[in-house]
XYZ file of C-alpha atoms in Angstrom:
285
model
C 0.000 0.000 0.000
C 2.851 2.386 0.858
C 4.436 1.586 -2.448
C 1.184 2.281 -4.287
C 0.762 5.533 -2.374
C 4.332 6.530 -3.259
C 3.781 5.790 -6.945
C 0.528 7.788 -6.969
C 2.209 10.798 -5.360
C 5.087 10.561 -7.811
C 2.649 10.539 -10.726
C 0.738 13.554 -9.413
C 4.008 15.410 -8.805
C 5.155 14.649 -12.359
C 1.867 15.955 -13.777
C 2.159 19.159 -11.752
C 5.709 19.662 -13.015
C 4.524 19.281 -16.597
C 1.663 21.778 -16.362
C 3.750 24.967 -16.183
C 5.859 23.768 -19.116
C 2.790 23.169 -21.295
C 1.282 26.516 -20.368
C 4.570 28.226 -21.048
C 4.897 26.505 -24.415
C 1.357 27.521 -25.361
C 2.080 31.111 -24.332
C 5.272 31.035 -26.379
C 3.417 29.908 -29.524
C 0.744 32.530 -28.904
C 3.301 35.307 -28.625
C 5.148 33.985 -31.664
C 1.918 34.201 -33.668
C 1.248 37.715 -32.353
C 4.712 38.965 -33.274
C 5.203 37.192 -36.607
C 1.798 36.378 -38.110
C -0.812 38.776 -36.737
C 0.251 41.733 -38.866
C -0.779 39.889 -42.059
C -3.320 37.302 -40.877
C -6.364 37.119 -38.639
C -8.094 34.092 -37.173
C -11.732 34.699 -38.009
C -11.446 38.407 -38.809
C -11.191 38.294 -42.588
C -8.355 38.881 -45.018
C -5.525 41.302 -44.371
C -2.470 41.137 -46.621
C -2.659 37.362 -46.236
C -5.723 35.125 -45.910
C -7.838 34.581 -42.814
C -6.346 31.522 -41.091
C -9.519 30.290 -39.400
C -9.919 26.578 -40.181
C -6.907 26.740 -42.509
C -6.235 23.034 -41.856
C -9.534 22.260 -43.585
C -8.350 24.003 -46.761
C -4.991 22.237 -47.130
C -3.396 19.155 -45.584
C -0.993 19.528 -42.683
C 2.178 18.583 -44.578
C 1.539 21.207 -47.292
C 0.901 23.894 -44.682
C 4.077 23.022 -42.781
C 6.184 23.170 -45.945
C 4.635 26.498 -46.918
C 5.281 28.003 -43.482
C 8.891 26.804 -43.572
C 9.672 28.040 -47.095
C 6.823 29.908 -48.846
C 8.974 31.127 -51.747
C 10.158 27.627 -52.564
C 6.590 26.306 -52.683
C 5.544 29.240 -54.848
C 8.497 28.837 -57.215
C 7.576 25.179 -57.675
C 4.465 26.338 -59.488
C 2.113 24.909 -56.869
C -1.371 26.044 -58.034
C -2.711 26.761 -54.541
C 0.346 28.879 -53.673
C -0.052 30.786 -56.944
C -3.721 31.367 -56.099
C -2.757 32.763 -52.676
C -0.273 35.143 -54.287
C -2.897 36.437 -56.749
C -5.380 37.008 -53.906
C -2.645 38.930 -52.044
C -2.132 41.165 -55.116
C 1.334 39.751 -55.735
C 2.603 39.885 -52.143
C 4.707 36.906 -51.098
C 4.857 35.618 -47.535
C 8.280 36.310 -46.079
C 10.407 33.697 -44.343
C 9.525 33.594 -40.650
C 12.632 34.041 -38.439
C 13.249 31.226 -35.977
C 10.715 28.849 -37.524
C 11.289 25.099 -37.662
C 9.097 22.063 -38.333
C 8.162 21.583 -34.682
C 7.150 25.213 -34.245
C 5.229 25.183 -37.560
C 3.165 22.246 -36.302
C 2.644 23.993 -32.960
C 1.399 27.095 -34.796
C -1.095 25.031 -36.780
C -2.320 23.403 -33.558
C -2.712 26.857 -32.019
C -4.627 28.157 -35.065
C -6.918 25.116 -34.959
C -7.613 25.742 -31.270
C -8.325 29.445 -31.857
C -10.563 28.547 -34.805
C -12.892 26.645 -32.473
C -13.524 29.698 -30.306
C -16.594 31.842 -30.851
C -14.265 34.801 -31.355
C -10.492 34.569 -31.286
C -8.521 37.437 -29.799
C -6.705 37.377 -33.144
C -9.843 38.230 -35.105
C -8.251 41.565 -35.961
C -7.413 44.867 -34.344
C -10.471 46.822 -33.318
C -9.733 50.029 -35.163
C -12.535 52.520 -35.725
C -14.141 52.590 -39.162
C -15.183 56.235 -38.865
C -14.206 58.589 -41.703
C -10.660 59.904 -41.415
C -10.379 63.668 -40.960
C -7.755 66.358 -41.665
C -7.202 66.483 -37.897
C -6.286 62.767 -37.949
C -3.838 63.412 -40.791
C -2.264 66.326 -38.909
C -1.858 64.266 -35.730
C -0.466 61.328 -37.695
C 2.102 63.626 -39.322
C 3.246 64.769 -35.857
C 3.553 61.175 -34.652
C 5.380 60.056 -37.793
C 7.917 62.907 -37.706
C 8.389 62.726 -33.932
C 7.053 66.165 -32.996
C 4.538 64.220 -30.879
C 6.153 61.450 -28.831
C 4.715 57.954 -28.820
C 2.879 57.269 -25.567
C 4.824 54.093 -24.739
C 8.216 55.608 -25.500
C 8.953 53.931 -28.814
C 11.051 55.717 -31.467
C 9.292 57.835 -34.075
C 8.741 56.432 -37.555
C 11.066 58.986 -39.162
C 14.046 57.517 -37.323
C 13.977 54.510 -39.672
C 11.619 55.488 -42.497
C 10.765 58.355 -44.791
C 7.860 59.498 -46.979
C 7.608 61.782 -49.985
C 5.912 64.476 -47.919
C 5.869 67.856 -49.665
C 6.009 69.747 -46.373
C 8.997 67.837 -44.975
C 12.264 68.251 -46.823
C 14.767 66.963 -44.246
C 14.596 63.333 -45.336
C 14.414 60.525 -42.820
C 15.933 57.221 -41.788
C 17.139 54.714 -44.350
C 17.070 51.575 -42.205
C 13.481 50.848 -43.262
C 11.647 51.337 -46.568
C 9.921 54.470 -47.801
C 6.344 54.299 -46.457
C 4.651 56.591 -48.984
C 2.840 53.638 -50.544
C 2.422 51.539 -47.372
C -1.340 52.133 -47.204
C -1.780 50.517 -50.608
C 0.811 47.768 -50.131
C -0.877 46.582 -46.922
C -4.318 46.806 -48.530
C -5.857 49.674 -46.647
C -6.870 50.635 -43.170
C -7.359 47.166 -41.711
C -4.098 45.686 -42.949
C -2.020 48.741 -42.095
C -3.501 49.062 -38.605
C -2.727 45.404 -37.864
C 0.836 45.903 -39.079
C 1.271 48.964 -36.849
C -0.229 47.134 -33.869
C 2.276 44.273 -34.145
C 5.159 45.114 -36.516
C 6.596 41.800 -37.748
C 9.945 42.900 -39.129
C 13.142 41.607 -37.556
C 14.263 45.180 -36.827
C 10.993 46.571 -35.478
C 9.816 43.572 -33.486
C 12.289 43.829 -30.577
C 11.949 47.624 -30.472
C 8.155 47.779 -30.204
C 7.526 44.520 -28.349
C 7.731 46.191 -24.929
C 6.704 49.682 -26.057
C 4.002 49.138 -28.677
C 2.251 51.867 -30.623
C -0.892 52.734 -28.634
C -4.309 51.994 -30.149
C -5.276 55.688 -30.263
C -2.041 56.441 -32.165
C -2.671 53.844 -34.852
C -5.627 55.587 -36.524
C -3.833 58.949 -36.992
C -0.826 57.145 -38.486
C -3.167 55.275 -40.837
C -4.779 58.603 -41.821
C -1.394 60.197 -42.496
C -0.132 57.288 -44.602
C -3.407 57.159 -46.529
C -2.937 60.867 -47.264
C 0.596 60.142 -48.473
C -0.760 57.451 -50.781
C -3.283 59.929 -52.211
C -0.607 62.581 -52.728
C 1.517 59.999 -54.511
C -1.369 59.138 -56.844
C -2.046 62.828 -57.522
C 1.626 63.435 -58.286
C 1.544 60.602 -60.812
C -1.620 61.959 -62.411
C -0.442 65.579 -62.683
C 1.814 65.129 -65.763
C -0.948 63.164 -67.498
C -3.553 65.820 -66.688
C -1.233 68.599 -67.856
C -0.552 66.724 -71.086
C -4.260 66.111 -71.585
C -5.123 69.776 -71.020
C -2.304 70.848 -73.335
C -3.569 68.441 -75.996
C -7.183 69.621 -75.714
C -6.128 73.266 -75.774
C -3.847 72.704 -78.763
C -6.581 70.868 -80.651
C -9.060 73.674 -79.968
C -6.556 76.266 -81.191
C -5.915 74.298 -84.376
C -9.647 74.036 -85.026
C -10.013 77.808 -84.729
C -7.067 78.360 -87.101
C -8.412 75.868 -89.672
C -11.861 77.397 -89.386
C -10.452 80.805 -90.235
C -8.435 79.440 -93.144
C -11.332 77.503 -94.608
C -13.693 80.396 -93.890
C -11.571 82.792 -95.902
C -11.367 80.204 -98.682
C -15.123 79.842 -98.894
C -15.628 83.609 -98.820
C -13.257 83.892 -101.788
C -15.250 81.283 -103.706
C -18.552 82.988 -102.849
C -17.243 86.377 -104.055
C -16.246 84.836 -107.387
C -19.679 83.256 -107.807
C -21.426 86.513 -106.902
C -19.388 88.434 -109.442
C -20.258 85.901 -112.155
C -23.947 86.014 -111.230
C -23.979 89.827 -111.276
C -22.267 89.922 -114.669
C -24.799 87.425 -116.057
C -27.726 89.630 -114.954
C -26.123 92.684 -116.550
C -25.709 90.811 -119.826
């Protein structure tokens, strides 16, 4: 009996020791998803740059999904029709290689996604950003946040320290560590995608910087408004030469019509005068 009691206690103790490890592992996978996947994917919140991952294991088999997570470019370059379809739906965007990923972690991520897919609403259903119309005041505040004249609430560095935009009112340039963000609103497919990216930046450089000092939720919308405005200015700048050329062409055509009208008008008046003279001479005869 003492032996049985000892074995039972040992088993219970072993189970207790395992529980914190499992919880920690689950938390680790959750945070990995938040930092590396959430900026492009939701679980039940619809498409961002990449597809909604809810019930993704029902759309493709596990082995295909693991291989795609491990090396998306290789699967795409193989001509795989489903990978090509995903790229077309993402408007040409290609999933980047995930830093630190391996086969075990890829399987753990798929298990986590499957578990979240069973919930009525996953916490990864998407950032809850307001859908109200963006205003000039939002753009102005976003410009201040981007250029660092208004500090981020959680102490993170301003966007201009690593990025730049083609802003007409800012001629001092910006950082070159990150890409130019003038077209970021379009590249990330609008407000929803951009706001998710700002909430959890996935890049290797930005992730450690903003992990403990994230961009606050009430700072995301102004930044989205500012970058949308930059996208619009970029489109207008592209259209300006075309519009000028079109106006020049229309004006030139109108001027030519007036000139030809005068030339042909004088010609017809000359013909009419000749006919009138002949008619007058005939009556006199």
